[in-house]
PDB file of C-alpha atoms in Angstrom:
ATOM      1  CA  MET A   1      27.332 -13.684  31.838  1.00  0.00           C
ATOM      2  CA  ILE A   2      26.961 -11.266  29.725  1.00  0.00           C
ATOM      3  CA  GLN A   3      23.905 -10.700  27.755  1.00  0.00           C
ATOM      4  CA  LYS A   4      22.469  -8.721  24.806  1.00  0.00           C
ATOM      5  CA  LYS A   5      19.522  -6.709  25.017  1.00  0.00           C
ATOM      6  CA  LYS A   6      17.363  -7.729  22.705  1.00  0.00           C
ATOM      7  CA  LYS A   7      16.057  -4.988  19.952  1.00  0.00           C
ATOM      8  CA  GLU A   8      12.864  -5.178  19.509  1.00  0.00           C
ATOM      9  CA  LEU A   9      11.411  -5.432  16.409  1.00  0.00           C
ATOM     10  CA  THR A  10       9.778  -2.536  14.331  1.00  0.00           C
ATOM     11  CA  PRO A  11       6.107  -4.206  12.250  1.00  0.00           C
ATOM     12  CA  GLU A  12       8.070  -3.876   9.205  1.00  0.00           C
ATOM     13  CA  GLU A  13      11.013  -5.665  10.425  1.00  0.00           C
ATOM     14  CA  ALA A  14       9.369  -8.758  11.709  1.00  0.00           C
ATOM     15  CA  PHE A  15       7.094  -8.677   8.523  1.00  0.00           C
ATOM     16  CA  SER A  16      10.780  -9.529   6.621  1.00  0.00           C
ATOM     17  CA  ARG A  17      12.192 -11.557   8.223  1.00  0.00           C
ATOM     18  CA  LEU A  18       8.940 -13.277   8.412  1.00  0.00           C
ATOM     19  CA  ALA A  19       8.308 -13.218   4.776  1.00  0.00           C
ATOM     20  CA  SER A  20      11.810 -14.763   4.489  1.00  0.00           C
ATOM     21  CA  TYR A  21      11.192 -17.604   6.464  1.00  0.00           C
ATOM     22  CA  CYS A  22       7.437 -18.628   4.841  1.00  0.00           C
ATOM     23  CA  ALA A  23       9.058 -17.702   1.183  1.00  0.00           C
ATOM     24  CA  TYR A  24      11.924 -20.716   2.611  1.00  0.00           C
ATOM     25  CA  ALA A  25      10.001 -23.382   3.171  1.00  0.00           C
ATOM     26  CA  GLU A  26       5.906 -23.338   4.437  1.00  0.00           C
ATOM     27  CA  HIS A  27       4.572 -22.712   7.689  1.00  0.00           C
ATOM     28  CA  SER A  28       1.271 -23.093   9.297  1.00  0.00           C
ATOM     29  CA  ALA A  29       0.134 -19.567  10.859  1.00  0.00           C
ATOM     30  CA  GLN A  30       0.522 -21.187  14.076  1.00  0.00           C
ATOM     31  CA  GLU A  31       4.768 -21.338  13.549  1.00  0.00           C
ATOM     32  CA  VAL A  32       4.643 -17.511  12.422  1.00  0.00           C
ATOM     33  CA  ARG A  33       3.117 -17.301  16.462  1.00  0.00           C
ATOM     34  CA  LYS A  34       5.994 -19.002  17.507  1.00  0.00           C
ATOM     35  CA  LYS A  35       8.165 -16.936  15.593  1.00  0.00           C
ATOM     36  CA  CYS A  36       6.299 -13.612  16.852  1.00  0.00           C
ATOM     37  CA  ARG A  37       6.606 -14.717  20.954  1.00  0.00           C
ATOM     38  CA  GLY A  38       9.948 -15.962  20.227  1.00  0.00           C
ATOM     39  CA  TRP A  39      11.282 -12.211  19.189  1.00  0.00           C
ATOM     40  CA  GLU A  40       8.716 -10.874  22.265  1.00  0.00           C
ATOM     41  CA  ILE A  41       5.860  -9.107  19.665  1.00  0.00           C
ATOM     42  CA  SER A  42       2.459  -9.227  20.532  1.00  0.00           C
ATOM     43  CA  ASP A  43       0.093 -11.189  19.807  1.00  0.00           C
ATOM     44  CA  GLU A  44      -1.860  -8.386  18.393  1.00  0.00           C
ATOM     45  CA  VAL A  45       0.398  -7.257  15.890  1.00  0.00           C
ATOM     46  CA  CYS A  46       1.738 -11.021  14.860  1.00  0.00           C
ATOM     47  CA  ASP A  47      -2.332 -11.236  14.140  1.00  0.00           C
ATOM     48  CA  ALA A  48      -1.361  -7.958  11.711  1.00  0.00           C
ATOM     49  CA  LEU A  49       1.176  -9.875  10.377  1.00  0.00           C
ATOM     50  CA  ILE A  50      -0.657 -12.966   9.684  1.00  0.00           C
ATOM     51  CA  GLU A  51      -3.087 -11.518   8.148  1.00  0.00           C
ATOM     52  CA  ARG A  52      -0.707  -9.667   5.807  1.00  0.00           C
ATOM     53  CA  LEU A  53       1.486 -12.195   4.744  1.00  0.00           C
ATOM     54  CA  GLU A  54      -2.159 -13.860   3.777  1.00  0.00           C
ATOM     55  CA  GLN A  55      -2.865 -11.242   1.830  1.00  0.00           C
ATOM     56  CA  GLU A  56       1.151 -11.588   0.095  1.00  0.00           C
ATOM     57  CA  GLY A  57       0.547 -15.066  -0.034  1.00  0.00           C
ATOM     58  CA  TYR A  58       3.459 -15.642   1.614  1.00  0.00           C
ATOM     59  CA  LEU A  59       1.130 -17.863   4.552  1.00  0.00           C
ATOM     60  CA  ASN A  60      -1.503 -20.411   2.931  1.00  0.00           C
ATOM     61  CA  GLU A  61      -2.343 -22.859   5.214  1.00  0.00           C
ATOM     62  CA  GLU A  62      -4.227 -25.307   2.660  1.00  0.00           C
ATOM     63  CA  ARG A  63      -1.054 -24.972   1.002  1.00  0.00           C
ATOM     64  CA  PHE A  64       1.117 -25.588   3.958  1.00  0.00           C
ATOM     65  CA  ALA A  65      -1.755 -28.939   4.905  1.00  0.00           C
ATOM     66  CA  ARG A  66      -0.882 -30.074   1.413  1.00  0.00           C
ATOM     67  CA  ALA A  67       3.151 -30.225   1.362  1.00  0.00           C
ATOM     68  CA  PHE A  68       3.147 -31.449   4.678  1.00  0.00           C
ATOM     69  CA  VAL A  69       0.359 -34.239   4.567  1.00  0.00           C
ATOM     70  CA  ARG A  70       2.996 -34.491   1.508  1.00  0.00           C
ATOM     71  CA  ASP A  71       6.879 -34.324   3.226  1.00  0.00           C
ATOM     72  CA  LYS A  72       5.636 -36.445   6.112  1.00  0.00           C
ATOM     73  CA  TYR A  73       3.984 -39.268   3.865  1.00  0.00           C
ATOM     74  CA  ARG A  74       6.750 -39.780   1.639  1.00  0.00           C
ATOM     75  CA  PHE A  75      10.211 -38.978   3.995  1.00  0.00           C
ATOM     76  CA  ASN A  76       9.071 -39.865   7.073  1.00  0.00           C
ATOM     77  CA  GLY A  77       7.129 -42.754   6.264  1.00  0.00           C
ATOM     78  CA  TRP A  78       4.257 -41.685   8.498  1.00  0.00           C
ATOM     79  CA  GLY A  79      -0.484 -42.901   8.081  1.00  0.00           C
ATOM     80  CA  PRO A  80      -3.097 -40.748   8.196  1.00  0.00           C
ATOM     81  CA  LEU A  81      -3.703 -41.048  11.572  1.00  0.00           C
ATOM     82  CA  ARG A  82      -0.570 -39.672  12.236  1.00  0.00           C
ATOM     83  CA  LEU A  83      -0.337 -36.793   9.766  1.00  0.00           C
ATOM     84  CA  GLN A  84      -4.768 -35.519  10.613  1.00  0.00           C
ATOM     85  CA  ALA A  85      -2.841 -35.715  14.975  1.00  0.00           C
ATOM     86  CA  GLU A  86       0.181 -33.396  13.184  1.00  0.00           C
ATOM     87  CA  LEU A  87      -2.296 -31.318  11.637  1.00  0.00           C
ATOM     88  CA  ARG A  88      -4.539 -30.879  14.555  1.00  0.00           C
ATOM     89  CA  ARG A  89      -1.439 -30.027  16.795  1.00  0.00           C
ATOM     90  CA  HIS A  90      -0.638 -26.677  14.515  1.00  0.00           C
ATOM     91  CA  ARG A  91      -3.865 -25.509  15.117  1.00  0.00           C
ATOM     92  CA  ILE A  92      -5.474 -26.548  10.481  1.00  0.00           C
ATOM     93  CA  PRO A  93      -8.874 -26.732  10.879  1.00  0.00           C
ATOM     94  CA  SER A  94     -10.100 -29.570  10.083  1.00  0.00           C
ATOM     95  CA  ARG A  95     -11.315 -29.357   6.504  1.00  0.00           C
ATOM     96  CA  LEU A  96      -8.277 -28.032   5.611  1.00  0.00           C
ATOM     97  CA  ILE A  97      -6.772 -31.613   7.068  1.00  0.00           C
ATOM     98  CA  ASP A  98      -9.726 -33.731   5.400  1.00  0.00           C
ATOM     99  CA  ALA A  99      -8.728 -32.210   1.974  1.00  0.00           C
ATOM    100  CA  ALA A 100      -4.930 -32.850   1.463  1.00  0.00           C
ATOM    101  CA  ILE A 101      -5.374 -36.181   2.938  1.00  0.00           C
ATOM    102  CA  GLU A 102      -7.961 -37.152   0.244  1.00  0.00           C
ATOM    103  CA  GLU A 103      -5.963 -35.797  -1.287  1.00  0.00           C
ATOM    104  CA  LEU A 104      -2.459 -37.089  -1.397  1.00  0.00           C
ATOM    105  CA  GLU A 105      -4.617 -41.030  -1.225  1.00  0.00           C
ATOM    106  CA  GLU A 106      -6.039 -39.760  -4.582  1.00  0.00           C
ATOM    107  CA  GLU A 107      -2.091 -39.457  -6.040  1.00  0.00           C
ATOM    108  CA  GLU A 108      -0.243 -41.834  -4.349  1.00  0.00           C
ATOM    109  CA  MET A 109      -1.026 -43.414  -0.874  1.00  0.00           C
ATOM    110  CA  GLN A 110      -1.576 -46.810  -2.009  1.00  0.00           C
ATOM    111  CA  GLY A 111      -1.365 -46.855   2.537  1.00  0.00           C
ATOM    112  CA  GLU A 112      -0.314 -51.125   2.505  1.00  0.00           C
ATOM    113  CA  ASP A 113       2.270 -50.512   0.271  1.00  0.00           C
ATOM    114  CA  GLN A 114       4.066 -48.063   1.712  1.00  0.00           C
ATOM    115  CA  LEU A 115       2.962 -49.663   5.290  1.00  0.00           C
ATOM    116  CA  THR A 116       4.560 -53.102   3.882  1.00  0.00           C
ATOM    117  CA  ALA A 117       7.810 -51.442   2.791  1.00  0.00           C
ATOM    118  CA  LEU A 118       7.641 -50.252   5.870  1.00  0.00           C
ATOM    119  CA  LEU A 119       7.238 -53.464   8.115  1.00  0.00           C
ATOM    120  CA  GLU A 120       9.615 -55.613   6.075  1.00  0.00           C
ATOM    121  CA  ARG A 121      12.752 -53.177   7.145  1.00  0.00           C
ATOM    122  CA  LYS A 122      11.832 -52.801  10.188  1.00  0.00           C
ATOM    123  CA  TYR A 123      11.463 -56.737  10.417  1.00  0.00           C
ATOM    124  CA  HIS A 124      14.648 -56.997   8.955  1.00  0.00           C
ATOM    125  CA  SER A 125      16.528 -54.252  11.884  1.00  0.00           C
ATOM    126  CA  LEU A 126      14.938 -56.509  13.986  1.00  0.00           C
ATOM    127  CA  PRO A 127      17.401 -59.216  16.872  1.00  0.00           C
ATOM    128  CA  ALA A 128      17.194 -62.369  15.491  1.00  0.00           C
ATOM    129  CA  GLY A 129      15.657 -64.749  17.595  1.00  0.00           C
ATOM    130  CA  LEU A 130      13.238 -63.068  19.073  1.00  0.00           C
ATOM    131  CA  GLU A 131      10.349 -64.920  20.234  1.00  0.00           C
ATOM    132  CA  PRO A 132       7.287 -64.200  17.078  1.00  0.00           C
ATOM    133  CA  ARG A 133       4.700 -63.209  19.956  1.00  0.00           C
ATOM    134  CA  LYS A 134       7.623 -60.494  20.043  1.00  0.00           C
ATOM    135  CA  VAL A 135       8.281 -59.483  16.930  1.00  0.00           C
ATOM    136  CA  TYR A 136       4.557 -59.117  16.365  1.00  0.00           C
ATOM    137  CA  ASP A 137       4.262 -57.501  19.327  1.00  0.00           C
ATOM    138  CA  ARG A 138       6.928 -54.705  17.772  1.00  0.00           C
ATOM    139  CA  LEU A 139       6.415 -54.463  14.236  1.00  0.00           C
ATOM    140  CA  THR A 140       2.304 -53.713  15.747  1.00  0.00           C
ATOM    141  CA  ARG A 141       3.432 -51.040  17.448  1.00  0.00           C
ATOM    142  CA  PHE A 142       6.196 -49.540  14.584  1.00  0.00           C
ATOM    143  CA  ALA A 143       2.765 -49.027  12.691  1.00  0.00           C
ATOM    144  CA  LEU A 144       0.474 -47.615  14.767  1.00  0.00           C
ATOM    145  CA  TYR A 145       2.638 -44.956  16.309  1.00  0.00           C
ATOM    146  CA  ARG A 146       3.550 -44.108  12.404  1.00  0.00           C
ATOM    147  CA  GLY A 147      -0.338 -43.206  12.278  1.00  0.00           C
ATOM    148  CA  TYR A 148      -2.155 -46.255  10.286  1.00  0.00           C
ATOM    149  CA  PRO A 149      -5.205 -47.691  11.198  1.00  0.00           C
ATOM    150  CA  TYR A 150      -5.482 -50.970  12.969  1.00  0.00           C
ATOM    151  CA  GLU A 151      -6.813 -53.198  10.699  1.00  0.00           C
ATOM    152  CA  ASP A 152      -4.347 -52.410   7.840  1.00  0.00           C
ATOM    153  CA  VAL A 153      -1.892 -53.092  10.289  1.00  0.00           C
ATOM    154  CA  ARG A 154      -2.870 -56.341  11.079  1.00  0.00           C
ATOM    155  CA  GLU A 155      -2.950 -57.057   8.513  1.00  0.00           C
ATOM    156  CA  ALA A 156      -0.062 -56.424   6.656  1.00  0.00           C
ATOM    157  CA  ILE A 157       1.825 -58.187   9.691  1.00  0.00           C
ATOM    158  CA  SER A 158      -0.211 -61.605   9.392  1.00  0.00           C
ATOM    159  CA  GLU A 159       0.504 -61.371   4.931  1.00  0.00           C
ATOM    160  CA  LEU A 160       4.626 -59.984   6.059  1.00  0.00           C
ATOM    161  CA  LEU A 161       4.407 -63.327   8.908  1.00  0.00           C
ATOM    162  CA  SER A 162       2.511 -65.757   6.626  1.00  0.00           C
ATOM    163  CA  ASP A 163       5.400 -64.706   3.622  1.00  0.00           C
ATOM    164  CA  LEU A 164       8.405 -65.206   6.477  1.00  0.00           C
ATOM    165  CA  PRO A 165       8.227 -69.749   6.237  1.00  0.00           C
ATOM    166  CA  ASP A 166       8.942 -69.300   2.180  1.00  0.00           C
ATOM    167  CA  GLU A 167      12.090 -66.668   2.749  1.00  0.00           C
ATOM    168  CA  LEU A 168      13.672 -68.743   5.487  1.00  0.00           C
ATOM    169  CA  GLY A 169      12.899 -71.312   3.168  1.00  0.00           C
ATOM    170  CA  ASP A 170      15.183 -71.196   0.419  1.00  0.00           C
ATOM    171  CA  ASN A 171      18.617 -69.718   2.360  1.00  0.00           C
TER     172      ASN A 171
END
């Protein structure tokens, strides 16, 4: 198999590509570093590029944290614990993580409401005839993986399962 030799990027070409990358969607400095590594750009040059991207407004970790939290909460149904863990993986500072999650909670995070909706959807996707303990275990694992605190999960599942006999009786 013939491999093409990769053309080395000049710092200016790399900046142009990274600026387009960051203009398209919010990204963390960690994601930009990964992109630089893929292009075999040295760490020193990459750090300089990141600094320039930040100065010119293409890269902003606070903006990234807020967008990440909002999108993953809305579209993936992630809870606060999962959001914190994923932002830590992106090496976002704790103060920015806390601020982004707090902002979301103030704006719209009625955690129990989203959690209840997630659990109801999951419950209806489970095979019929499962033992109650297995239903409880599966729902618990599902919600904990999504990043909801155990106490909230336990309460929401108890409420959901206590409402079920009424639902079943109406059929």
